GROMACS .gro file of C-alpha atoms in nm:
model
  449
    1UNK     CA    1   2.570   1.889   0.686
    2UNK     CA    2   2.276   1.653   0.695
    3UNK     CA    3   2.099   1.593   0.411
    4UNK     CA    4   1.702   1.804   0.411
    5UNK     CA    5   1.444   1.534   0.466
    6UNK     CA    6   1.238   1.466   0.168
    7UNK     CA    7   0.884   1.330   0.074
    8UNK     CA    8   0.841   0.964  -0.006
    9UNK     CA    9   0.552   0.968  -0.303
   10UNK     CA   10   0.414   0.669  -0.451
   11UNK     CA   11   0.118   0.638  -0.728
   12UNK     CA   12  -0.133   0.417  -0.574
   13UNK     CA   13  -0.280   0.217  -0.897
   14UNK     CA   14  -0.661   0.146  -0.889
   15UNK     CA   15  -0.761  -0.034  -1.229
   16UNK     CA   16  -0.955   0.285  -1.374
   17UNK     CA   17  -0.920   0.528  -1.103
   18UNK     CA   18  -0.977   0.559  -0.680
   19UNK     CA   19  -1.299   0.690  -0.738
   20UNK     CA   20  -1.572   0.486  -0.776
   21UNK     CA   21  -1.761   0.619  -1.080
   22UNK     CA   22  -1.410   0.650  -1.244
   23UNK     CA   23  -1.499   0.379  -1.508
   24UNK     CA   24  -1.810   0.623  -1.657
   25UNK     CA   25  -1.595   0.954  -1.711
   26UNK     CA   26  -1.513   1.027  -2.002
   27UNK     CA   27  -1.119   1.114  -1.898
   28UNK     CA   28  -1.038   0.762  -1.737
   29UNK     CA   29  -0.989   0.407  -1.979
   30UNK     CA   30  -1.146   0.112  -1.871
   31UNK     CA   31  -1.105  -0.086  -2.167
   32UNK     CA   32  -0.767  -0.057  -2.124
   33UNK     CA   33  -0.770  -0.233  -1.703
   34UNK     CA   34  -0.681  -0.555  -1.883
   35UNK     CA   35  -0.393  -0.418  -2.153
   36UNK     CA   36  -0.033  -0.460  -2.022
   37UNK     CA   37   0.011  -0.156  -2.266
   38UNK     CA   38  -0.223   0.077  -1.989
   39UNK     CA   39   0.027  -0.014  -1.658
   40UNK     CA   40   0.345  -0.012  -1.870
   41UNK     CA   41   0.233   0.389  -1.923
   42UNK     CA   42   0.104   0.454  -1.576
   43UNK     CA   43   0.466   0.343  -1.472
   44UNK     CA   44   0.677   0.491  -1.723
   45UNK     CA   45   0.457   0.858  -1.604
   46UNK     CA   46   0.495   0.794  -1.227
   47UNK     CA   47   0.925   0.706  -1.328
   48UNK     CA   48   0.925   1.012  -1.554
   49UNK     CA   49   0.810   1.230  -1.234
   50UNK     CA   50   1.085   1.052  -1.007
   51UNK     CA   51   0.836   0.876  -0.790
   52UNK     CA   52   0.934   0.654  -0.540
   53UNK     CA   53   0.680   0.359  -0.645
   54UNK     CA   54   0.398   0.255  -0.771
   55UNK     CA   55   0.191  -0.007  -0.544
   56UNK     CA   56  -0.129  -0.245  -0.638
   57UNK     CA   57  -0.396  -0.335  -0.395
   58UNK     CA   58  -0.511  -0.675  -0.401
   59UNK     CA   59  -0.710  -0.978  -0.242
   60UNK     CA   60  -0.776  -1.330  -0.334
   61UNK     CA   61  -1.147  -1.299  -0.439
   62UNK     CA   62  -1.349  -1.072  -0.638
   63UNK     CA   63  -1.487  -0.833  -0.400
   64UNK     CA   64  -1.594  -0.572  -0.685
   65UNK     CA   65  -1.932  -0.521  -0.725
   66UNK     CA   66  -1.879  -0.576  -1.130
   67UNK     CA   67  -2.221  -0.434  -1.199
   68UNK     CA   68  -2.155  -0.127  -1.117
   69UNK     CA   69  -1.771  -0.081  -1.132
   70UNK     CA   70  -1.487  -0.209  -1.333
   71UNK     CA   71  -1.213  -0.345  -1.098
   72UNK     CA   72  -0.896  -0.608  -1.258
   73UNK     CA   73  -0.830  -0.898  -1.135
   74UNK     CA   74  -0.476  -0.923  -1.231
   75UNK     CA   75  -0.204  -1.074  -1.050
   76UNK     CA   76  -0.019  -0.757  -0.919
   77UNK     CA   77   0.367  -0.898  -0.859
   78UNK     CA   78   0.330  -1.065  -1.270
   79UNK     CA   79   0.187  -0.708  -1.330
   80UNK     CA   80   0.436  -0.536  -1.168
   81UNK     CA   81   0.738  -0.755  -1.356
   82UNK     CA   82   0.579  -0.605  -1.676
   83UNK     CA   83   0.583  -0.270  -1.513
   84UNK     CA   84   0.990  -0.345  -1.385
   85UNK     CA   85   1.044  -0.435  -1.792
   86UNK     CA   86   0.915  -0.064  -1.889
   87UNK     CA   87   1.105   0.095  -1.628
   88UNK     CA   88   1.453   0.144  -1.450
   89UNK     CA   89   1.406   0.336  -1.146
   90UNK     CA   90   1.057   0.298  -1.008
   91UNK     CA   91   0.964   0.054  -0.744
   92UNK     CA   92   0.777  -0.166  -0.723
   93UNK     CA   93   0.517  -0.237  -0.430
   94UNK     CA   94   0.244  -0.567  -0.444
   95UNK     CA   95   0.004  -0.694  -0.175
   96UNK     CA   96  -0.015  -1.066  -0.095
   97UNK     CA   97  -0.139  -1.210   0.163
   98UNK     CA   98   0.019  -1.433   0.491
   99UNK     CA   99  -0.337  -1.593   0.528
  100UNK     CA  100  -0.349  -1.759   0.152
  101UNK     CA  101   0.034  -1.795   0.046
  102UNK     CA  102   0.252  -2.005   0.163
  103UNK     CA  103   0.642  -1.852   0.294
  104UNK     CA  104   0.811  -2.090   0.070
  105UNK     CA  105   0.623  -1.982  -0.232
  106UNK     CA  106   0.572  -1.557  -0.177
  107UNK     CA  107   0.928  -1.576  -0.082
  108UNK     CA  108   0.995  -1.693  -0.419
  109UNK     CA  109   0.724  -1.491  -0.618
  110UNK     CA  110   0.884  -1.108  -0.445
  111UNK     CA  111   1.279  -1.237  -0.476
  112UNK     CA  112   1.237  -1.313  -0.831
  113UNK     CA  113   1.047  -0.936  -0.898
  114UNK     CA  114   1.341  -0.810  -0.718
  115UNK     CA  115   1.596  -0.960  -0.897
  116UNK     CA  116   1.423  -0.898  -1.231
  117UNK     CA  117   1.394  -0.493  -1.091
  118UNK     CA  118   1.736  -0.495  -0.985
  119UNK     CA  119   1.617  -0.393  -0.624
  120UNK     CA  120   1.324  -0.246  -0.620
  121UNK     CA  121   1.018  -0.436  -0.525
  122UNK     CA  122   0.852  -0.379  -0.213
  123UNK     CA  123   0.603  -0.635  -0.065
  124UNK     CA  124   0.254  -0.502   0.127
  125UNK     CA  125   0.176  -0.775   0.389
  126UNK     CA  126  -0.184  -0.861   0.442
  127UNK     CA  127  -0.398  -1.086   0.653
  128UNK     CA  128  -0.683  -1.043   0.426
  129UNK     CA  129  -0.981  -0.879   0.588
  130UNK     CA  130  -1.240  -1.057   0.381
  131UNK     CA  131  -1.411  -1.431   0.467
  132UNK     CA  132  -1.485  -1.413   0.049
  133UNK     CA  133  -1.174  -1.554   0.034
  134UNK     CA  134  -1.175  -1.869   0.250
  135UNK     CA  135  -1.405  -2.088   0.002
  136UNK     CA  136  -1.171  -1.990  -0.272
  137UNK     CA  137  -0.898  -2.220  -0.060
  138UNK     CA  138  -1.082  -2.537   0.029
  139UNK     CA  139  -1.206  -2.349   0.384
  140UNK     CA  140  -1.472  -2.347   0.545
  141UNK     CA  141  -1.456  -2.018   0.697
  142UNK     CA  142  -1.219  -1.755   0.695
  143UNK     CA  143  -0.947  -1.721   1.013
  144UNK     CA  144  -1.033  -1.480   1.269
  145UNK     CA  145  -0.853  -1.111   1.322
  146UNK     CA  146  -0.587  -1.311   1.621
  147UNK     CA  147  -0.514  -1.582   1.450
  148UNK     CA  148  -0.439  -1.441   1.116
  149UNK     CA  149  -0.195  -1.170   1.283
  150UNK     CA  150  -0.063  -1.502   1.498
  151UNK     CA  151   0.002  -1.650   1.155
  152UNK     CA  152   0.100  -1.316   0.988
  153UNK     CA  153   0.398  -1.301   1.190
  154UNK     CA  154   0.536  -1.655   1.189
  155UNK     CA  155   0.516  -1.600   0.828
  156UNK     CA  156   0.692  -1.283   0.773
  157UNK     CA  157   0.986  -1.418   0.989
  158UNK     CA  158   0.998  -1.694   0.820
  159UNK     CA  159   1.026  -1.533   0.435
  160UNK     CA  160   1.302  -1.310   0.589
  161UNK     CA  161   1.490  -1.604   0.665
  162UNK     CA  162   1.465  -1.777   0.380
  163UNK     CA  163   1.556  -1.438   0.207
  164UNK     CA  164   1.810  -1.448   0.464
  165UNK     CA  165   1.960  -1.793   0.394
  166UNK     CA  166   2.212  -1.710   0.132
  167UNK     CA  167   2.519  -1.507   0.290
  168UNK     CA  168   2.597  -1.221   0.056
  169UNK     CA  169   2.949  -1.386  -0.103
  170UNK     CA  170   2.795  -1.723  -0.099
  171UNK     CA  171   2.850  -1.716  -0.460
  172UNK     CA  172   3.197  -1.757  -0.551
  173UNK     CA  173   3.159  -1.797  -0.953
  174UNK     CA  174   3.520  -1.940  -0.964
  175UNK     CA  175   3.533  -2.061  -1.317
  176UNK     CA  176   3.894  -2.196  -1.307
  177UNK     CA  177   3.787  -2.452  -1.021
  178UNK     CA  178   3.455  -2.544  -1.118
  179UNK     CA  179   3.302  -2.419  -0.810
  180UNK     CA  180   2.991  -2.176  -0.831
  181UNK     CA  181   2.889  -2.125  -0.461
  182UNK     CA  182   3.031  -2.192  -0.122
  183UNK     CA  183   2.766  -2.429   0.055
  184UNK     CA  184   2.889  -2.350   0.378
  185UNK     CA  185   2.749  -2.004   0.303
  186UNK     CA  186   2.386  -2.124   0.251
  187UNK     CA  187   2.196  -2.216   0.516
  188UNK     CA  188   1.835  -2.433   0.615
  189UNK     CA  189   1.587  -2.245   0.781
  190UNK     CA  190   1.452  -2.485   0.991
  191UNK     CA  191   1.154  -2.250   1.126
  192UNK     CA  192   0.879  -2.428   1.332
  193UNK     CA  193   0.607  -2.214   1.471
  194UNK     CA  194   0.264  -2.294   1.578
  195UNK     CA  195   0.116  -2.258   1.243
  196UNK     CA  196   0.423  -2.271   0.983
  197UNK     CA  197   0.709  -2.536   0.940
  198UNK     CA  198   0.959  -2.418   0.668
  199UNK     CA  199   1.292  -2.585   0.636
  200UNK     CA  200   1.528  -2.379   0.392
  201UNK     CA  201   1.758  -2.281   0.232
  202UNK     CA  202   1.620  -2.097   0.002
  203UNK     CA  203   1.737  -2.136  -0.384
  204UNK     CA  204   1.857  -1.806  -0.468
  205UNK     CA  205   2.050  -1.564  -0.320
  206UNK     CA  206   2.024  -1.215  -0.169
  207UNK     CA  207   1.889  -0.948  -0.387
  208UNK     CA  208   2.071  -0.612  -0.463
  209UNK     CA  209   1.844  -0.411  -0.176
  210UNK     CA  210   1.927  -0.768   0.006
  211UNK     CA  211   1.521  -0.856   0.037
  212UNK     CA  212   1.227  -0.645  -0.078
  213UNK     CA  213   1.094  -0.354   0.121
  214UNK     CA  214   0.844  -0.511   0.372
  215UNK     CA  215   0.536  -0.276   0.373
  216UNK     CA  216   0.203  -0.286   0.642
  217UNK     CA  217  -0.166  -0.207   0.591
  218UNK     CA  218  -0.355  -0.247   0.907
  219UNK     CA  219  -0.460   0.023   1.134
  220UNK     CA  220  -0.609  -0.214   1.434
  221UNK     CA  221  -0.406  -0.245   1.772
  222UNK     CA  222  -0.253  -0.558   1.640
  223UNK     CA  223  -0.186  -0.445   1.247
  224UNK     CA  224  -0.016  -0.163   1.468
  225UNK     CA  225   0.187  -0.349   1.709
  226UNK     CA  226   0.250  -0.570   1.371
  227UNK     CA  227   0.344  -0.268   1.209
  228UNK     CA  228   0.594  -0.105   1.483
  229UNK     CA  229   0.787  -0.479   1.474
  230UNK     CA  230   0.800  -0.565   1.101
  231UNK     CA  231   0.690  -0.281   0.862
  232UNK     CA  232   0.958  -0.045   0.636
  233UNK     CA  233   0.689   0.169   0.548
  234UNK     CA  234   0.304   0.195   0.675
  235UNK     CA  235  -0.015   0.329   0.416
  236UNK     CA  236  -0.281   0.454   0.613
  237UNK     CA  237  -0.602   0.650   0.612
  238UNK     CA  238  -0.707   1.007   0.797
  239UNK     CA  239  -0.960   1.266   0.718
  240UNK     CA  240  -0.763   1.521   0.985
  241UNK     CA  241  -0.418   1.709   1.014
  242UNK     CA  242  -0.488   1.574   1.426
  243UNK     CA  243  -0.576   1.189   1.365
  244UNK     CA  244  -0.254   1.174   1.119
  245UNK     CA  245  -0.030   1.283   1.369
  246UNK     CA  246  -0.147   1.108   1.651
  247UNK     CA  247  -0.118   0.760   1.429
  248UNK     CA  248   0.203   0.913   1.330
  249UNK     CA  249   0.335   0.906   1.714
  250UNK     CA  250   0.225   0.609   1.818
  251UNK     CA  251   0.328   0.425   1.517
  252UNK     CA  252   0.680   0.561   1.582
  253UNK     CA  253   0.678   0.549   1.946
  254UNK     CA  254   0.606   0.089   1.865
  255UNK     CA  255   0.893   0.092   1.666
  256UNK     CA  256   1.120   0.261   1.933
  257UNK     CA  257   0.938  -0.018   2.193
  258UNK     CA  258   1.094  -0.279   1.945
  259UNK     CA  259   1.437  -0.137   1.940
  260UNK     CA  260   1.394  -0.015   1.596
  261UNK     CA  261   1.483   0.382   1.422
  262UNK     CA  262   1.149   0.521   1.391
  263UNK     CA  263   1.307   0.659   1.116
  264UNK     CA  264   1.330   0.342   0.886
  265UNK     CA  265   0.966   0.348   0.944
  266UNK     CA  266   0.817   0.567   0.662
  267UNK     CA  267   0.454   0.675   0.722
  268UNK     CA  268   0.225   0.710   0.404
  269UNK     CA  269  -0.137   0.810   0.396
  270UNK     CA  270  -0.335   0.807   0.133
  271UNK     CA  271  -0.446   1.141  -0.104
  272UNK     CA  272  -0.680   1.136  -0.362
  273UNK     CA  273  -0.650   1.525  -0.558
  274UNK     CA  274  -0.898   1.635  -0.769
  275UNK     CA  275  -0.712   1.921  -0.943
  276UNK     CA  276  -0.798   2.226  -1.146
  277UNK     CA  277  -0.678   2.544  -1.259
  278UNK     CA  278  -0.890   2.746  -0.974
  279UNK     CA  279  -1.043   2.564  -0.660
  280UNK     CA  280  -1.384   2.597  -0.812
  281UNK     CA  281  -1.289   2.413  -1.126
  282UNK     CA  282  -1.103   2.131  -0.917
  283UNK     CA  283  -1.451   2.149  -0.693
  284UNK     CA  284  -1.665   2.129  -0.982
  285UNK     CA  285  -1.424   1.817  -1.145
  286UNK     CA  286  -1.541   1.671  -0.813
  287UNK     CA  287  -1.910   1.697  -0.834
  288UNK     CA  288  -1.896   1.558  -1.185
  289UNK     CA  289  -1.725   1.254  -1.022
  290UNK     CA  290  -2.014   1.207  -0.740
  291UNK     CA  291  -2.294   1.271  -0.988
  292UNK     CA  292  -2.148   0.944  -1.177
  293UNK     CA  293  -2.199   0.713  -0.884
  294UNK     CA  294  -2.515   0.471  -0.822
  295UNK     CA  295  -2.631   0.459  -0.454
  296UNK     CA  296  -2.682   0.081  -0.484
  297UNK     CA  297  -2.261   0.042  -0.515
  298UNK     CA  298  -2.213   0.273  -0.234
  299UNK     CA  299  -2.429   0.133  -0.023
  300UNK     CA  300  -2.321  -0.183  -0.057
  301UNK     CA  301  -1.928  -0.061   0.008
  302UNK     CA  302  -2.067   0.119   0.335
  303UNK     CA  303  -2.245  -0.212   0.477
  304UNK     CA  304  -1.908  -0.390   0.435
  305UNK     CA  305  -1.780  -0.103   0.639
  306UNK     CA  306  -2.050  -0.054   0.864
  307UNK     CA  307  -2.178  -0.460   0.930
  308UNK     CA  308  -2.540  -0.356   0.898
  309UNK     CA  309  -2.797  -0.315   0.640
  310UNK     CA  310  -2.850   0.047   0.528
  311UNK     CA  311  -3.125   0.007   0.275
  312UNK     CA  312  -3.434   0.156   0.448
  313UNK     CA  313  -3.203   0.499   0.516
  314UNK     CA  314  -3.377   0.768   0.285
  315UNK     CA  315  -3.073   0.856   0.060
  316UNK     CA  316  -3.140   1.269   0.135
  317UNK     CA  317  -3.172   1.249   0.514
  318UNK     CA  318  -2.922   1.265   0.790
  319UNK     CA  319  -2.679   0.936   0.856
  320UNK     CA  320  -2.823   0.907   1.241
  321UNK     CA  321  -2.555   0.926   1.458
  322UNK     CA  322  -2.621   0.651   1.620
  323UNK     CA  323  -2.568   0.371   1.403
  324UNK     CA  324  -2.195   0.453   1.489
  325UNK     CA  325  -2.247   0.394   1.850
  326UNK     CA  326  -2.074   0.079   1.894
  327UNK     CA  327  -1.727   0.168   1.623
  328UNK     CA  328  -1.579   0.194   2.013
  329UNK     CA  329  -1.163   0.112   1.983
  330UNK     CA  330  -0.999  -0.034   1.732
  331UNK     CA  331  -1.010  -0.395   1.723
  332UNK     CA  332  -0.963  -0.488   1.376
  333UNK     CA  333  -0.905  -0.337   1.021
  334UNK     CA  334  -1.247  -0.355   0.884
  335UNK     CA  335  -1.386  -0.117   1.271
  336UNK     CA  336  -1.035   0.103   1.235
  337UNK     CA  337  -1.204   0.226   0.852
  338UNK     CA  338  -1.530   0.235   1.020
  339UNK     CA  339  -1.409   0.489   1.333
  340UNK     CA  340  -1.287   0.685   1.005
  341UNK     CA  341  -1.645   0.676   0.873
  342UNK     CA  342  -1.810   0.701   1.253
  343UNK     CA  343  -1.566   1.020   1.238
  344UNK     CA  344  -1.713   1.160   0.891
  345UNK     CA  345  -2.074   1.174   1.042
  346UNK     CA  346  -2.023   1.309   1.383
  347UNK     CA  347  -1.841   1.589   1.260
  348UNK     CA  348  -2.009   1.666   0.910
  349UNK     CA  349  -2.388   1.516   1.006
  350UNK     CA  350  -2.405   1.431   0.546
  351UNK     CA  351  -2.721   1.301   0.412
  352UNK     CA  352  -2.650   0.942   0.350
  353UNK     CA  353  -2.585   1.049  -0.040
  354UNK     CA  354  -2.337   1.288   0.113
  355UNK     CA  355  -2.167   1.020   0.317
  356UNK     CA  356  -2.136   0.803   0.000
  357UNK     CA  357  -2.029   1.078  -0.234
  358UNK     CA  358  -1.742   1.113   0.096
  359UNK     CA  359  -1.644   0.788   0.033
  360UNK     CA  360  -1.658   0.717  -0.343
  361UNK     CA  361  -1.384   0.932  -0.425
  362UNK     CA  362  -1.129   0.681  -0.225
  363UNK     CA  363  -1.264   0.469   0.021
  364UNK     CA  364  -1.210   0.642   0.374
  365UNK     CA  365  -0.909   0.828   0.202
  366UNK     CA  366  -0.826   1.174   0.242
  367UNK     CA  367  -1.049   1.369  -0.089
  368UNK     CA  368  -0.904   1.687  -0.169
  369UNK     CA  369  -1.029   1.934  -0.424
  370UNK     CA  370  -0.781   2.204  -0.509
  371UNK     CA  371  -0.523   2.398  -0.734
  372UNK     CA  372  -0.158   2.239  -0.810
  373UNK     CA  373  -0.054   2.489  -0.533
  374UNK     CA  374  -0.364   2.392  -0.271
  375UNK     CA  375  -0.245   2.034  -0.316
  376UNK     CA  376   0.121   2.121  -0.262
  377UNK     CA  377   0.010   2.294   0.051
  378UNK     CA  378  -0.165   2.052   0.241
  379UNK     CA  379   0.124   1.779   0.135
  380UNK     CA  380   0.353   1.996   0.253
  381UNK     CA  381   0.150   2.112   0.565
  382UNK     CA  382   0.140   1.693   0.640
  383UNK     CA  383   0.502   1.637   0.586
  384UNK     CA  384   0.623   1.900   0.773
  385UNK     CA  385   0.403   1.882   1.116
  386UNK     CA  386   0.422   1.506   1.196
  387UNK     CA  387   0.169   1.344   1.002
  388UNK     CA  388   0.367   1.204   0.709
  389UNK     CA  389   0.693   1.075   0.545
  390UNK     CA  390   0.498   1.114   0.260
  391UNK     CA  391   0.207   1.013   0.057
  392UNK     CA  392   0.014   0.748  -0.146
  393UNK     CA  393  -0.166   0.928  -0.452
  394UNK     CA  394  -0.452   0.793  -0.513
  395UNK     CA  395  -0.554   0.990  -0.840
  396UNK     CA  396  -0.937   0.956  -0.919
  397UNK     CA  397  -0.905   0.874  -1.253
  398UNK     CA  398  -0.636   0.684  -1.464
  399UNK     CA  399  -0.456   0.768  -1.677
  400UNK     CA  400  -0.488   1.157  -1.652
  401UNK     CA  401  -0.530   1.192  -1.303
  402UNK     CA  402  -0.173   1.045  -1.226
  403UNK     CA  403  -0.038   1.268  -1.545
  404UNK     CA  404  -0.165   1.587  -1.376
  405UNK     CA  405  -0.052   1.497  -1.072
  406UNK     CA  406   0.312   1.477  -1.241
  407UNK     CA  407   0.276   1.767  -1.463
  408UNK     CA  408   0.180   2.001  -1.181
  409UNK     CA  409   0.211   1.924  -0.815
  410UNK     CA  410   0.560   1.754  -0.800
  411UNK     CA  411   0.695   2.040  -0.958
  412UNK     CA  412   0.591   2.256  -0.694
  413UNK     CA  413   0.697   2.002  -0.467
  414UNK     CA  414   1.060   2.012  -0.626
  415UNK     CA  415   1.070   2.397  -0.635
  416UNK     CA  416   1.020   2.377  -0.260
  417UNK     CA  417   1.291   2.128  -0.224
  418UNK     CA  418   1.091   1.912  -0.037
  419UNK     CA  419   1.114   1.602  -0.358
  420UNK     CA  420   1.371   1.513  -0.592
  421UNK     CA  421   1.466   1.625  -0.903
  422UNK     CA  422   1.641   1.319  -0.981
  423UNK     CA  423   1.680   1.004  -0.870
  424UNK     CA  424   2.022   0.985  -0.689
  425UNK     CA  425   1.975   0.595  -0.645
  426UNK     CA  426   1.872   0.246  -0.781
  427UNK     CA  427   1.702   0.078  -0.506
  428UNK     CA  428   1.365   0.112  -0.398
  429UNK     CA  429   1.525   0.106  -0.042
  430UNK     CA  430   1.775   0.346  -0.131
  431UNK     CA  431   1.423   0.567  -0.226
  432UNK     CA  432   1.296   0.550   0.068
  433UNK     CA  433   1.602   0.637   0.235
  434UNK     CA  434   1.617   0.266   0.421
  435UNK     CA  435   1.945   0.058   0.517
  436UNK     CA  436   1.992  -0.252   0.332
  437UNK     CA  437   1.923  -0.507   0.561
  438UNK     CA  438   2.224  -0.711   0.712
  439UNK     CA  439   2.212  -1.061   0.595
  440UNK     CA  440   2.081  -1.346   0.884
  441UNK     CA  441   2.401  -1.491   1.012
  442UNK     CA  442   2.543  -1.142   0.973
  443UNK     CA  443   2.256  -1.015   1.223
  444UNK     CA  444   2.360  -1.432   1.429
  445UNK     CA  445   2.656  -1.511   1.325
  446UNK     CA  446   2.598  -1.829   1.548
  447UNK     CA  447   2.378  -1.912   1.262
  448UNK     CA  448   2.679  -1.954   1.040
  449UNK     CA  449   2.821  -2.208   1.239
   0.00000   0.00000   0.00000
């Protein structure tokens, strides 16, 4: 008998919490966004509740308005070694970028957290969808949306291969005659695209998973497409039961096109619970959160979104429609979140202090206010109708928020049988319920030759 398909869950880590005004309530600990200590705990809760992962956001520039919110700055794949050092089970999931790294380097910076974890980190690829970063470089401006993808994917195939490079008994640790490893068994590279030359091998071998889980971002028709080729496992963002599903398809449908099993292609949106003992108290948790936030911070988070100044919008009057008019198809990341927003006001018509309390809580996210059981309900409602593998929670505050999260809904979740009750595996892979990857001259064994 086949085995019951099960949720994928990770705990999406946001210094002090997803929502915005996190840092002033009184449950959350920003003093602690820069203490080792703080993530150590946050990962030793999300192992303790047999999550699949825990995964950091991140981008090369501080993007943060500081003035009004607290947001770290630390490096997420040192952070996440820490983390691997607290932990046994838990993986491990970073961003980095294809537009800022280099192949040789990343490639080094995720095999090393892998072999540390023993085979479980997981690497987010980004373009980066912010020109704060170019100056940080030496650049004079940042790369557009084609050419970063164009980039993006020379690069990935090119950290494969290096990941690739080693054969899996390429070491032969034969004491007796002095040899270590077959050479014959490791292998250059000798990748030359338009935009990346990397010549190989790489100097150290295949990881226990065989190479990190390779995870995607980007909701455009090209982060998509990017997706459906490359990506293990996909975070994304939808209000609506509908949109889910219909992202859920297509993204599917692009890894068929590619010759791929859509199901090695794990599908995670994001969910941000507010939860209480009764609805109302979860509601009112809420409103406590909103009340925190300062207009100017929102504002400025929706004119990153939007690409136009908002200022002279009274803050209780009616977003007008039409400033929406032109979010047309998706083209890039930043105009897929705005369709999300352009989606919030034609259906809801907020005030534009609605729209931002919408969006403080996690940033185009799915919000949801509820009991343990409410929460368990539309998770399972998700999972079970073609919108999701599983999730990304994104609690609104840290530490608690997470802790609640494990206290109440995942045993719901487990009473249902739709999550584990223990981990039956070692590997974030094995998590996820992913094939290790057959080594390169395995997958061309003219390569060998």
């Amino acid at each position: 008998m086949s085995t019951p398909r099960q949720l994928s869950l990770n705990a999406f880590i946001y210094p002090s919490g997803h929502h915005e005004a996190a840092w002033r309530h009184p449950e959350s600990q920003p003093e602690r966004i820069y203490d080792v200590d703080y993530y150590q705990q946050i990962g030793r809760t999300a192992e303790a509740a047999k999550l699949d992962a825990v995964f950091f956001a991140d981008g090369p520039a501080l993007r943060t308005n500081v003035k009004h919110n607290a947001g770290s700055g630390l490096e997420p794949i040192t952070l996440l070694t820490a983390i691997a050092t607290a932990t046994t089970r838990l993986g491990l999931i970073a961003t980095a970028s294809t537009t800022y790294y280099e192949p040789y380097n990343l490639a080094r910076l995720f095999s090393t957290l892998d072999h540390i974890s023993r085979g479980r980190a997981g690497w987010n690829i980004v373009t980066t969808g912010t020109d704060l970063a170019a100056a940080n470089f030496g650049l004079d401006k940042h790369p557009d949306h084609a050419e970063r993808y164009a980039r993006a994917r020379e690069f990935v195939d090119a950290v494969v291969a290096l990941w690739d490079s080693w054969e899996d008994d390429a070491i032969l640790l034969d004491q007796e005659s002095g040899v270590y490893a077959d050479p014959e068994k490791i292998h250059p590279i000798d990748f030359v695209g338009e935009h990346l030359r990397v010549r190989g091998p790489f100097n150290a071998p295949r990881t226990p998973q065989g190479y990190p889980v390779l995870v995607q971002a980007g909701a455009s028709n090209e982060g998509r497409s990017f997706a459906g080729k490359y990506a293990e496992a996909i975070f994304t963002a939808h209000q609506r039961l509908e949109d889910a599903q219909k992202f859920y398809a297509d993204i599917k449908a692009q890894a068929r096109g590619f010759g791929r099993d859509p199901e090695h292609v794990k599908i995670l949106p994001g969910i941000s619970p507010f939860i209480g003992d009764t609805e109302a108290a979860a509601k009112r948790l809420e409103r406590e959160f909103n009340e925190l936030t300062v207009p100017e911070y929102g504002l400025t988070q929706l004119e990153n979104i939007v690409g136009k100044s908002l200022r002279q919008l009274p803050l209780d009057e009616a977003v007008p429609v039409d400033l929406f008019d032109d979010a047309g198809d998706v083209t890039d990341n930043a105009r897929s979140r705005l369709q999300v927003v352009a989606g919030i006001v034609q259906r809801e018509r907020p005030t534009v202090r609605g729209l931002l309390h919408k969006l403080a809580g996690a940033r185009g996210h799915r919000v949801f206010a509820g009991t343990p059981e409410q929460v368990a309900d539309t998770i399972e409602e998700w999972f079970r109708n073609g919108a999701a593998d599983g999730f990304n929670v994104m609690p609104p505050y840290y530490p608690g928020g997470l802790e609640v999260f494990a206290e109440t809904v995942v045993p719901i979740l487990q009473e249902r049988g739709l999550f584990r009750t223990e981990y039956t595996s070692t590997t974030l892979r094995d998590h996820f319920g992913l094939p290790r990857p057959a080594g390169r001259t395995a997958r061309h064994p003219a390569l060998a030759q």
